[in-house]
Coordinates of C-alpha atoms in Angstrom, one line a residue:
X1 CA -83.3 -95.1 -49.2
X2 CA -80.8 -94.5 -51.8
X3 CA -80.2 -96.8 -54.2
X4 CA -76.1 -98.5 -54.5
X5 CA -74.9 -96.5 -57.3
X6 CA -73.4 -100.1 -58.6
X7 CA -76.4 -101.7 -58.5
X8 CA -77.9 -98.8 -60.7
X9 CA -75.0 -100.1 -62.9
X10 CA -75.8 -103.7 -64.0
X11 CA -72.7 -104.0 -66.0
X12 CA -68.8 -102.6 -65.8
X13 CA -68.1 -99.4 -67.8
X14 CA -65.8 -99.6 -71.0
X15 CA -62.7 -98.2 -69.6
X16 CA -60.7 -97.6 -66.0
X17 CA -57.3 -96.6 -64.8
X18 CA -57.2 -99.8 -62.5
X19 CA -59.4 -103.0 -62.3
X20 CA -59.0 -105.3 -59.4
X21 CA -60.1 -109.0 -59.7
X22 CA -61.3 -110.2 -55.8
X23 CA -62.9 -107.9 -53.7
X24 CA -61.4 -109.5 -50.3
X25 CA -59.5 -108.0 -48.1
X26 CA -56.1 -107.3 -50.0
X27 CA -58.8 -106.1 -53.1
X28 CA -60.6 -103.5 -51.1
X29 CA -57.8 -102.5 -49.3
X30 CA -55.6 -101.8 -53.0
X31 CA -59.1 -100.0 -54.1
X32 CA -59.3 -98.2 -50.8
X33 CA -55.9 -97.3 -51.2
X34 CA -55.7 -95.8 -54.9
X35 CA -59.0 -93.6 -54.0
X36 CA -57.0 -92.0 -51.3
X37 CA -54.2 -91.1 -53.6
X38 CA -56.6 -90.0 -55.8
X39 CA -57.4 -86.5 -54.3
X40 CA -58.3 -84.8 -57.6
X41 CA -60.8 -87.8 -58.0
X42 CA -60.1 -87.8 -61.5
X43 CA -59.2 -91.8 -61.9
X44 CA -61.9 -94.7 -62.2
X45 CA -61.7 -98.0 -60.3
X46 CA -63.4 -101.3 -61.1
X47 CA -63.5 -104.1 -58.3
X48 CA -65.4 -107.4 -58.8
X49 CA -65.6 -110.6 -56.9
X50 CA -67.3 -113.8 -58.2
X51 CA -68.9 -114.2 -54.7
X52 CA -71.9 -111.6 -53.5
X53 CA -71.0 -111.4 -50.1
X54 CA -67.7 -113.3 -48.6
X55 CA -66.4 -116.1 -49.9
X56 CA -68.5 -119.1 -47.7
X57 CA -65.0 -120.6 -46.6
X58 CA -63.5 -118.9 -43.6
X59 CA -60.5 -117.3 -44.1
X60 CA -57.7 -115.2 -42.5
X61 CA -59.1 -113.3 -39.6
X62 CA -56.3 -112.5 -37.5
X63 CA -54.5 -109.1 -38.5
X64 CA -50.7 -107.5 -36.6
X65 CA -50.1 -104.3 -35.8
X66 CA -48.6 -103.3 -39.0
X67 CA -51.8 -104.1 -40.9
X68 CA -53.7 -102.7 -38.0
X69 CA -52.1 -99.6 -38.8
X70 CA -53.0 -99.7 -42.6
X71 CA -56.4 -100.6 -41.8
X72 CA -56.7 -97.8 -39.7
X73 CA -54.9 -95.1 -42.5
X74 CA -57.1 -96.2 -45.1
X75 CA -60.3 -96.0 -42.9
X76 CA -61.6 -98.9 -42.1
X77 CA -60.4 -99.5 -38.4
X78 CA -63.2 -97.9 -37.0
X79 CA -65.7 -99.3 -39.0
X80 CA -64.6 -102.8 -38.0
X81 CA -64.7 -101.8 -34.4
X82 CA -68.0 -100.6 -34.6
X83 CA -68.8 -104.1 -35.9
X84 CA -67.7 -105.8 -33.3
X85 CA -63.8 -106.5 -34.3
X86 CA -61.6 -107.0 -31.2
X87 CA -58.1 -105.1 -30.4
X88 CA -55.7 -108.3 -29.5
X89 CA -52.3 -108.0 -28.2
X90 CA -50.2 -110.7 -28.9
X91 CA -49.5 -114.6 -28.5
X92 CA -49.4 -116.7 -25.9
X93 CA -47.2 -120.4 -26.8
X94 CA -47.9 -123.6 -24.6
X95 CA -46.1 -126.6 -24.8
X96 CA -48.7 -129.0 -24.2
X97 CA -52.0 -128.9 -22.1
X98 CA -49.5 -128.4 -18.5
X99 CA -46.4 -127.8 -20.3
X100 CA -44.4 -124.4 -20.2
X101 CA -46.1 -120.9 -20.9
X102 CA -44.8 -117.9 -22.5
X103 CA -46.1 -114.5 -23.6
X104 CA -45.2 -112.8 -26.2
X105 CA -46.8 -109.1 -26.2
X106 CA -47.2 -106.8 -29.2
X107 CA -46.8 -103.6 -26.7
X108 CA -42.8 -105.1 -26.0
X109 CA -41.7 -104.3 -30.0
X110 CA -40.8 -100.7 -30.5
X111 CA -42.6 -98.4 -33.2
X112 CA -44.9 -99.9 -33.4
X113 CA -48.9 -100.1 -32.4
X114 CA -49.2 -101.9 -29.1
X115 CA -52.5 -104.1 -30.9
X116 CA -53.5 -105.2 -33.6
X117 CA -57.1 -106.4 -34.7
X118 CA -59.3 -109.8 -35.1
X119 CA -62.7 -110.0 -36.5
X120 CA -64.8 -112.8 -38.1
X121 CA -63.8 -113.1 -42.0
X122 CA -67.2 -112.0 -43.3
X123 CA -67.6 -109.2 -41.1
X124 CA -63.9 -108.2 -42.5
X125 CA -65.2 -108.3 -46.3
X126 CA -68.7 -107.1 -46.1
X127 CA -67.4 -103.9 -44.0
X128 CA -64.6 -103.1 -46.3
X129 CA -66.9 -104.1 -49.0
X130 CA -69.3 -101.0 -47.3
X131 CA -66.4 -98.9 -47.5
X132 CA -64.8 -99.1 -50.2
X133 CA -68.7 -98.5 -52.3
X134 CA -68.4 -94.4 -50.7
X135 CA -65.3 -93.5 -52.9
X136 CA -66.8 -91.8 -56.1
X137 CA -63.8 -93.3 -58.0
X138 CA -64.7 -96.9 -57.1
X139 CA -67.4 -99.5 -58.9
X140 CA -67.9 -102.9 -57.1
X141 CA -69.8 -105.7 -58.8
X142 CA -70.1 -108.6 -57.5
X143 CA -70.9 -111.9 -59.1
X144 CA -68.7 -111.3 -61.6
X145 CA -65.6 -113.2 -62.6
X146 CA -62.7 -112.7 -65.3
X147 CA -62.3 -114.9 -68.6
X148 CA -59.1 -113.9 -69.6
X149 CA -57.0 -111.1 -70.3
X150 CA -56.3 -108.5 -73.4
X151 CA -52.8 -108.2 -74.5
X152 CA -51.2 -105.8 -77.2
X153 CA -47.9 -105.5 -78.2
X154 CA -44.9 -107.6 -76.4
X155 CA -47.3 -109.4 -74.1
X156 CA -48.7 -106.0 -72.5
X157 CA -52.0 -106.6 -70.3
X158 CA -54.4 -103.8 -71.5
X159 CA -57.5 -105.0 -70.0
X160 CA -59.6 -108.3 -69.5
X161 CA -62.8 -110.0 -70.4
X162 CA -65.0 -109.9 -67.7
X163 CA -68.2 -112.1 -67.3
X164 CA -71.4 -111.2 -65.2
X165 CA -73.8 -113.0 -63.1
X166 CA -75.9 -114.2 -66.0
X167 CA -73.2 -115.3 -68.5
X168 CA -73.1 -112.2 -70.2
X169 CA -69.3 -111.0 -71.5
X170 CA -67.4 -107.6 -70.9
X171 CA -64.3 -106.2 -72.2
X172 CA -62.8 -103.7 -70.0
X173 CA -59.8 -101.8 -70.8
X174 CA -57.6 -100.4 -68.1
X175 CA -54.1 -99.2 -67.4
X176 CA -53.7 -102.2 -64.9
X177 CA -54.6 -105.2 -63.6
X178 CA -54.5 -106.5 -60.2
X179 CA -54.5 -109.8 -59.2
X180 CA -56.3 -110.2 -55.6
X181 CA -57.9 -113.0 -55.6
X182 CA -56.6 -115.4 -53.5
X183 CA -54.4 -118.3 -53.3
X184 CA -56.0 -120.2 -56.4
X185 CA -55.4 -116.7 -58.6
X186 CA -57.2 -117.2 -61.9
X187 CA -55.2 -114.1 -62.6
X188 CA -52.2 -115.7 -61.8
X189 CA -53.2 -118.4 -64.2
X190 CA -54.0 -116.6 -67.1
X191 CA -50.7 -114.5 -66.6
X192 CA -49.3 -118.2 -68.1
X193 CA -47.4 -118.7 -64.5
X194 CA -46.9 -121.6 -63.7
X195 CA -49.1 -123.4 -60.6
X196 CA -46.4 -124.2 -58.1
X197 CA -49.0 -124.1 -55.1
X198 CA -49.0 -127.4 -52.8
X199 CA -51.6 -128.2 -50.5
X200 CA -49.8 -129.2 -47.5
X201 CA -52.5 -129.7 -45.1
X202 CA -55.9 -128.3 -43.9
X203 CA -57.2 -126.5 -41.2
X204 CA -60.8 -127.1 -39.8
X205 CA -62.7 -123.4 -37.8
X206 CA -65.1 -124.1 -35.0
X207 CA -66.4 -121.2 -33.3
X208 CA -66.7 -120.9 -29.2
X209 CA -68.3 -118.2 -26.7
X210 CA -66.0 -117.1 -24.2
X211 CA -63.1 -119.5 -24.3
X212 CA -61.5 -121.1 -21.5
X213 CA -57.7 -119.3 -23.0
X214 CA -55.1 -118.1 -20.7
X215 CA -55.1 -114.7 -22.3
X216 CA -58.5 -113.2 -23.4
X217 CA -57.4 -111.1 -25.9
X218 CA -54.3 -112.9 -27.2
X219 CA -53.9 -115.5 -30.2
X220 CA -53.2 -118.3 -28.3
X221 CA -51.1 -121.5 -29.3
X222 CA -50.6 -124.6 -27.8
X223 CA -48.8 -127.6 -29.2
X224 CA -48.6 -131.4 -28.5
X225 CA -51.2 -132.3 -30.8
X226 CA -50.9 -133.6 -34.5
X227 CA -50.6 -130.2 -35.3
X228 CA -50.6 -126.4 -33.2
X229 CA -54.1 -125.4 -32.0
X230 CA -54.7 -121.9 -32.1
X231 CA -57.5 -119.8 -30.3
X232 CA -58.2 -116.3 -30.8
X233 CA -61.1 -113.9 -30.4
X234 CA -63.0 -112.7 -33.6
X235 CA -66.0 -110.9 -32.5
X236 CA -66.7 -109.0 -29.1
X237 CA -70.5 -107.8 -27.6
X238 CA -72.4 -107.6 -24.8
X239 CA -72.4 -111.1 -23.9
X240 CA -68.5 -111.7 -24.4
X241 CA -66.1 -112.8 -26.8
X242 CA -66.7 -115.0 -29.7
X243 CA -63.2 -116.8 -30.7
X244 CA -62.1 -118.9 -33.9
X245 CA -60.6 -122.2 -33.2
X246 CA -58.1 -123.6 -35.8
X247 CA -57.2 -127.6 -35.8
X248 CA -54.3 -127.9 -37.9
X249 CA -55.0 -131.1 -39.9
X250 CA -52.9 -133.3 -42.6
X251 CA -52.9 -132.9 -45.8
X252 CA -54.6 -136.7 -46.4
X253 CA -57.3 -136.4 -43.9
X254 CA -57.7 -140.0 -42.0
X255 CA -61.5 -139.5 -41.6
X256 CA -64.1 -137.5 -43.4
X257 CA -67.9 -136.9 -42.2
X258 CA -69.0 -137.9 -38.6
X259 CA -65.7 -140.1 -38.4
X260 CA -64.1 -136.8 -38.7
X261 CA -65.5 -135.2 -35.3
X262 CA -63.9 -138.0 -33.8
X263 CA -60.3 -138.1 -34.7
X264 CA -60.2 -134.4 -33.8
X265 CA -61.7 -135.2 -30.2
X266 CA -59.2 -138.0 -30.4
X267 CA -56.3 -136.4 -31.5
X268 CA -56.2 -132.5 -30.3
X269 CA -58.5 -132.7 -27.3
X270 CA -56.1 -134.9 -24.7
X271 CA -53.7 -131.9 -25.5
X272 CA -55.5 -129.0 -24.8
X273 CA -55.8 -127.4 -20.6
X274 CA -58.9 -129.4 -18.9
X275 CA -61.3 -126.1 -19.4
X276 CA -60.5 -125.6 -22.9
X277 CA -60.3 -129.2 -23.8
X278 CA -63.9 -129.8 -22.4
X279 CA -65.3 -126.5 -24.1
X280 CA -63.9 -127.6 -27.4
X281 CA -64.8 -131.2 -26.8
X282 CA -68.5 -130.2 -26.5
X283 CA -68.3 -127.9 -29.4
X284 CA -67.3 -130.3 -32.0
X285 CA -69.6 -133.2 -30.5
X286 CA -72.8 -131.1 -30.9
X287 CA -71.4 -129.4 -34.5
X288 CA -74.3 -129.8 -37.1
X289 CA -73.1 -130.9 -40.6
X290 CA -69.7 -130.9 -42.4
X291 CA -66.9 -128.6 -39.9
X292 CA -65.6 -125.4 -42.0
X293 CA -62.4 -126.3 -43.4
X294 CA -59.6 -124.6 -45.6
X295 CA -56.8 -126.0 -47.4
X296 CA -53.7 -124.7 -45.9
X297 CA -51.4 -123.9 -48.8
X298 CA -47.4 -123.2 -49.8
X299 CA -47.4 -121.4 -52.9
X300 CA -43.6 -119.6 -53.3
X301 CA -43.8 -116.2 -53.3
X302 CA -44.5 -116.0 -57.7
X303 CA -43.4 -112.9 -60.6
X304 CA -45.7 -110.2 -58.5
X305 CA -46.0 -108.4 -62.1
X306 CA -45.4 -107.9 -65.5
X307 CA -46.4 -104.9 -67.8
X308 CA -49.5 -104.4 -67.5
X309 CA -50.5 -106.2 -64.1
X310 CA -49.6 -107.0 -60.7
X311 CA -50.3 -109.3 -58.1
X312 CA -51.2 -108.8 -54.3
X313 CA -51.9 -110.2 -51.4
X314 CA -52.5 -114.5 -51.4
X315 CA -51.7 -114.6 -54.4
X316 CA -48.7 -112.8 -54.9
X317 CA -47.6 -115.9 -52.4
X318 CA -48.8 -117.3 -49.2
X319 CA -47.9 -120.0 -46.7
X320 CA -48.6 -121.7 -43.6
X321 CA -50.9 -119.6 -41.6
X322 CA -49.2 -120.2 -38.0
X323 CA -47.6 -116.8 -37.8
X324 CA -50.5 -115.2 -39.2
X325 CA -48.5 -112.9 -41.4
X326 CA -50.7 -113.3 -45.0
X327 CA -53.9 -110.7 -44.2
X328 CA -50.6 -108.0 -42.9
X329 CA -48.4 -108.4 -46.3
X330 CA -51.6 -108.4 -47.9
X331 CA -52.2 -104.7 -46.7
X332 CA -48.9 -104.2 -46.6
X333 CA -49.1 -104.8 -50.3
X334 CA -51.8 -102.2 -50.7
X335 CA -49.9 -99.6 -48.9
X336 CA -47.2 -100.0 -51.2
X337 CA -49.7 -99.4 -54.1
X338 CA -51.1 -96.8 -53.1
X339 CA -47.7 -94.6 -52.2
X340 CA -46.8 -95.3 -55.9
X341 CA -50.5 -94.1 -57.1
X342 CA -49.8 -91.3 -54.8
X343 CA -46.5 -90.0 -56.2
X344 CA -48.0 -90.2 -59.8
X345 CA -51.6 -88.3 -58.9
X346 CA -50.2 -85.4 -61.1
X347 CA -50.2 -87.6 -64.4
X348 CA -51.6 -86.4 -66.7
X349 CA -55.1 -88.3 -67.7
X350 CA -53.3 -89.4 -71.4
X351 CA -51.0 -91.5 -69.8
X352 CA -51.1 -94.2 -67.6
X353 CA -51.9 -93.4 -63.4
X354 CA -49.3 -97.0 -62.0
X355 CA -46.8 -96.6 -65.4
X356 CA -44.6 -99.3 -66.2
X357 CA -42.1 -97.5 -63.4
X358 CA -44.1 -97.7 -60.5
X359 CA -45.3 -101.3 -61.5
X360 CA -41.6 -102.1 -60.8
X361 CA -41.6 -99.9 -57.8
X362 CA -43.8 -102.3 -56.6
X363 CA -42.2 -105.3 -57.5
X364 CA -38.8 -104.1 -55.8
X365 CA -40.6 -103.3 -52.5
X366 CA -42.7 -106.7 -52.2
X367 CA -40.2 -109.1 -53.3
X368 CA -38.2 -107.7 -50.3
X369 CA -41.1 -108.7 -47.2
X370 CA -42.9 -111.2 -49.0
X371 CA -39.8 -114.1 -48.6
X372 CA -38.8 -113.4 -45.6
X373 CA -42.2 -114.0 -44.5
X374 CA -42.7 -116.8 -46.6
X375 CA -39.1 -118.4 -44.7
X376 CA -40.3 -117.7 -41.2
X377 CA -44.0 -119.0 -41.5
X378 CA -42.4 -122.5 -43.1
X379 CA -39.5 -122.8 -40.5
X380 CA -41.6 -122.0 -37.2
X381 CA -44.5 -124.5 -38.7
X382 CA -41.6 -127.2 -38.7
X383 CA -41.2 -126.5 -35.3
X384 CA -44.4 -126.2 -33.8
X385 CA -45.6 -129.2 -35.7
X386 CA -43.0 -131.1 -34.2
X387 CA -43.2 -134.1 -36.5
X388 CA -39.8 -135.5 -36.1
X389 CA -37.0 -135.2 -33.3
X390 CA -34.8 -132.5 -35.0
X391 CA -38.1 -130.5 -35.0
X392 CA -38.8 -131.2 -31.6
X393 CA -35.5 -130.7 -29.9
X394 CA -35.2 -127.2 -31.7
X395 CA -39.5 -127.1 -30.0
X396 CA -37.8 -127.5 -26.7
X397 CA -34.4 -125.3 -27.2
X398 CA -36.5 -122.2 -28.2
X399 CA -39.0 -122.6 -25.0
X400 CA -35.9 -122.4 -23.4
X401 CA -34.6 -119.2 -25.2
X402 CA -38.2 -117.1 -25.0
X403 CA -37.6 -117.9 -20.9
X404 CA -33.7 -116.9 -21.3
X405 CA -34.8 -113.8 -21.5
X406 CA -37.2 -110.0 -22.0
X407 CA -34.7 -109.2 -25.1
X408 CA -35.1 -113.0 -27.0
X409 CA -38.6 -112.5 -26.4
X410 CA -38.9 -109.3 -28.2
X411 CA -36.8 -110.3 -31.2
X412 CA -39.1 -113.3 -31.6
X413 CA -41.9 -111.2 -31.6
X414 CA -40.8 -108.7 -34.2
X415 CA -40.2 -111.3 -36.5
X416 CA -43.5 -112.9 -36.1
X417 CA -45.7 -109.5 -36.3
X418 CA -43.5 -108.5 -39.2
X419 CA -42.2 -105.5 -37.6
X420 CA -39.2 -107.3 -38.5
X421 CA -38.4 -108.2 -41.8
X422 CA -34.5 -108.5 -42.4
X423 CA -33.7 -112.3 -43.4
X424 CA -30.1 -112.0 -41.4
X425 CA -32.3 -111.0 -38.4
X426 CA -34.2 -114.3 -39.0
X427 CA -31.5 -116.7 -39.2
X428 CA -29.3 -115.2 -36.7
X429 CA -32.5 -116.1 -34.7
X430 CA -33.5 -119.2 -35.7
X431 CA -29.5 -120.5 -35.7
X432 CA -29.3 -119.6 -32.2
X433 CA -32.4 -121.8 -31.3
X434 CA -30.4 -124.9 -33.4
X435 CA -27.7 -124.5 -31.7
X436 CA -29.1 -125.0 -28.3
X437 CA -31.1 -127.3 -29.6
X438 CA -27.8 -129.3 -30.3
X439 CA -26.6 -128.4 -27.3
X440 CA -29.3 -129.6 -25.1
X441 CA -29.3 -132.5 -26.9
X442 CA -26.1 -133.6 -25.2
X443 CA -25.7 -131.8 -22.0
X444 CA -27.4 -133.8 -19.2
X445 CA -30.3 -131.4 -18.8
X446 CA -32.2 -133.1 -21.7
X447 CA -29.9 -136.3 -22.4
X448 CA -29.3 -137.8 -18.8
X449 CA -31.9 -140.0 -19.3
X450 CA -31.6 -141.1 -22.9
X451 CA -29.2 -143.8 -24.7
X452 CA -26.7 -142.3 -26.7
X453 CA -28.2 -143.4 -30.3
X454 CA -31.1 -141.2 -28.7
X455 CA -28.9 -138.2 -28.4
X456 CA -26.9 -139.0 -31.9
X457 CA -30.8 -138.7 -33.3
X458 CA -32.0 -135.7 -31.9
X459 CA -28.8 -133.9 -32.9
X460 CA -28.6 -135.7 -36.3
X461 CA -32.3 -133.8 -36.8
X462 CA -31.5 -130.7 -35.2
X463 CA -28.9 -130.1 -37.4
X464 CA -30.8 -131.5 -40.9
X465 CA -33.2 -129.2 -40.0
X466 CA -31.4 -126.0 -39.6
X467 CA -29.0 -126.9 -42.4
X468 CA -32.4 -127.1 -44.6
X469 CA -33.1 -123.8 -44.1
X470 CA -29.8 -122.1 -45.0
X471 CA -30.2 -122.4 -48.7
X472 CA -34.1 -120.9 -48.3
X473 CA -32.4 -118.1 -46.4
X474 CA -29.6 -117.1 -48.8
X475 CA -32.7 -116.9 -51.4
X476 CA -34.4 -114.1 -49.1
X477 CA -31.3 -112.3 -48.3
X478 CA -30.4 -112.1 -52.0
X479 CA -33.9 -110.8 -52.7
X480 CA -33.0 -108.1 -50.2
X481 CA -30.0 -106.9 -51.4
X482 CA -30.3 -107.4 -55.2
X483 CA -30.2 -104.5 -56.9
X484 CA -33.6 -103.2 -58.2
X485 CA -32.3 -102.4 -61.7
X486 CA -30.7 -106.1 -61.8
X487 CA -33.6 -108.4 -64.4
X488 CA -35.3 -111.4 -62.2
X489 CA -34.3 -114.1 -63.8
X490 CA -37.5 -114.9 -66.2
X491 CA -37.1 -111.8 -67.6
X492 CA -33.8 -113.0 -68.5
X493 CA -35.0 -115.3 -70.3

């Protein structure tokens, strides 16, 4: 057997065209991404990760069909396939454990793939890992982390310290940077932006074999609990389907240890259909040792570059995972990458391969998907938590517009596999749901039976909440349209 040409390597090499701090998911899919471009195979690539292997939390695992389709131009669909990954096709939304059902199917939104693709989190990294390691242009070391960066003139990032497995420190010069690693950057950090992340809650993984959902190879929702519950399949074999379970938890948890088990049987499994319920109630009452948990974070979409460095993926911004949206921008980001390393593959080896130019390609291109995402993921989390009556009339109201009708159905779902990313798209959805949500709210089919002060409240929150989100919006839509030659505002300054 061969030797890994990186392991031959113990340390990082001098100088690269690109070095890439986290080798996750968004990392090996920017590295992936610049090798392709690279057809004359003439540039170097550095990855590194601080973990060998996958990080041990779980993380994203649920990918649309617009990232299903990046994963498959850059080469790694089939590899995932082969290791056990599992084609899914959609959502499924329930009320409560008996409440109303609704399906919302990838194959409905045109152009684009009728799937898209789930697979446990370390079978994601350790196969892209695998791929990413047969590019000649591309070193991978892992255990290694970065200290800080090297700047020249006007604040210019022309490399970082890097520092290995045994303490030892490297200086690395490249022609860029990028940040991919993760939602607690370091890169981010020692970029001097500011932290702005906010832990808003946490979300606790338990695994099940062949679970009791309505649709086998669907994400599947269902709400009534503290927070959604959502079940979806992660690895496939011979004996059936594995799926990850996601309990959607506050952000002070009311019980820790052993006491935990038991608010989550007490609190999400009365809400859950009978077969499910008892599949997960036996899961989590025989779990061994602290549950797998994740902080669920908000972190507003941050500068994605400066000269010298960009940011991708997590964190270039990230939000509530209900819509599932952060592993597709973070390919999405990669794609955009490597077009721009692509257009410049001519450049000549003096200068730099992603110039200052296509660093603000870049910028122009994320900063136009990124917040609508970030709007969307915030605003249908609101909802689905139902935590107050705005929130759960506007619940109710846009059951009642998914069963209205095929064409609602299908706008919905574009919006939530990004297919869809125009802001005006999204609030001329999300205002229609408010407004029957006010609506309802007084027309006997929800307000017969309730007092009028009941009524007054529901359409009192209905209307707080979608007022809240108009200012958000006009943020996104002006990210849209501004011109890209028009300075962001810290630049400005």
């Amino acid at each position: 057997m061969q030797p890994d040409r990186n392991e031959e390597r113990a340390r990082p090499a001098a100088r690269y065209d690109v070095v890439i701090i986290g080798a996750g998911m968004a990392g090996c899919a920017v590295a992936q991404a610049l090798a392709l471009a690279d057809k004359g195979r003439r540039r170097k690539i550095l990855v590194i990760d601080r973990h060998k292997g996958s990080a041990p939390r779980f993380a994203g695992e649920f990918i649309h069909p617009r990232g299903a389709q990046v994963l498959e131009d850059l080469g790694f669909y089939g590899p995932l396939k082969a290791a056990g990954a599992v084609d899914v096709d959609g959502f499924t939304v329930r009320e409560r454990a008996e409440g109303r059902y609704v399906e919302l199917p990838y194959a409905d939104v045109a152009g684009q793939r009728p799937q898209g693709i789930a697979v446990h989190h370390k079978t994601l990294v350790r196969v892209m890992r695998q791929v990413i390691t047969k590019r000649p242009q591309v070193d991978l070391h892992e255990g290694w982390t970065i200290k800080s960066l090297v700047r020249g003139f006007g604040e210019r990032v022309l490399g970082a310290v890097l520092s290995g497995p045994d303490g030892e420190e490297v200086e690395v010069r490249a022609d860029l940077i990028v940040g991919a690693d993760g939602k607690a950057s370091q890169v981010r950090r020692l970029a001097g932006q500011p932290d702005d992340r906010q832990t808003i809650g946490f979300t606790a993984g338990l695994e099940l074999r062949n679970a009791a959902v309505s649709a086998a190879t669907w994400g599947n929702i269902v709400l009534g609990a503290w927070g959604p519950v959502l079940v979806y399949p992660i690895h496939q074999d011979a004996q059936g389907l594995t799926y990850r379970v996601t309990l959607d938890l506050p952000a002070q948890l009311p019980a820790k240890g052993a006491k935990l088990g038991e608010f989550l049987l007490e609190t999400f499994i009365p809400y859950l259909p009978t077969a499910l319920g008892e599949q997960l109630a036996v899961a989590i009452a025989s779990h061994k040792g602290p549950f797998e948990m994740a902080p669920t974070v908000n972190l507003p979409a941050p500068r994605a570059s400066s000269q010298g460095l960009v940011l991708v993926g997590d964190a270039a911004g990230c939000s509530h995972p209900i819509t599932a949206s952060g592993m597709t921008m973070g390919l999405r980001d990669a794609e955009v990458l490597g077009e721009q390393a692509k257009l410049r593959q001519s450049a000549s080896l003096h200068e730099a391969w992603l110039d200052d130019a296509a660093v603000r390609r870049y910028r122009a291109v994320h900063d136009r998907y990124v917040p609508t995402r970030q709007a969307l993921a915030d605003a249908i989390y609101e909802v689905f938590r139902g935590g107050n009556e705005g929130a759960r009339a506007i619940q109710r109201a846009l059951f009642d517009y998914w069963e209205a009708s095929h064409e609602s159905r299908v706008r919905s779902m574009a919006l939530l596999s990004c297919a869809e990313g125009r802001p005006s798209v999204f609030l001329s959805e999300y205002l229609k749901t408010a407004r029957h949500a006010l609506e309802t709210s007084l027309v006997p089919r929800h307000a017969r039976a309730l007092p009028a002060r009941d009524r007054l409240r529901q359409v009192t929150g209905a209307a707080m909440l979608a007022s809240n989100k108009l200012g958000l919006v006009a943020q996104v839509m002006w990210a849209q349209v501004r011109p890209s030659w028009l300075p962001h505002r810290e630049e400005q300054a």
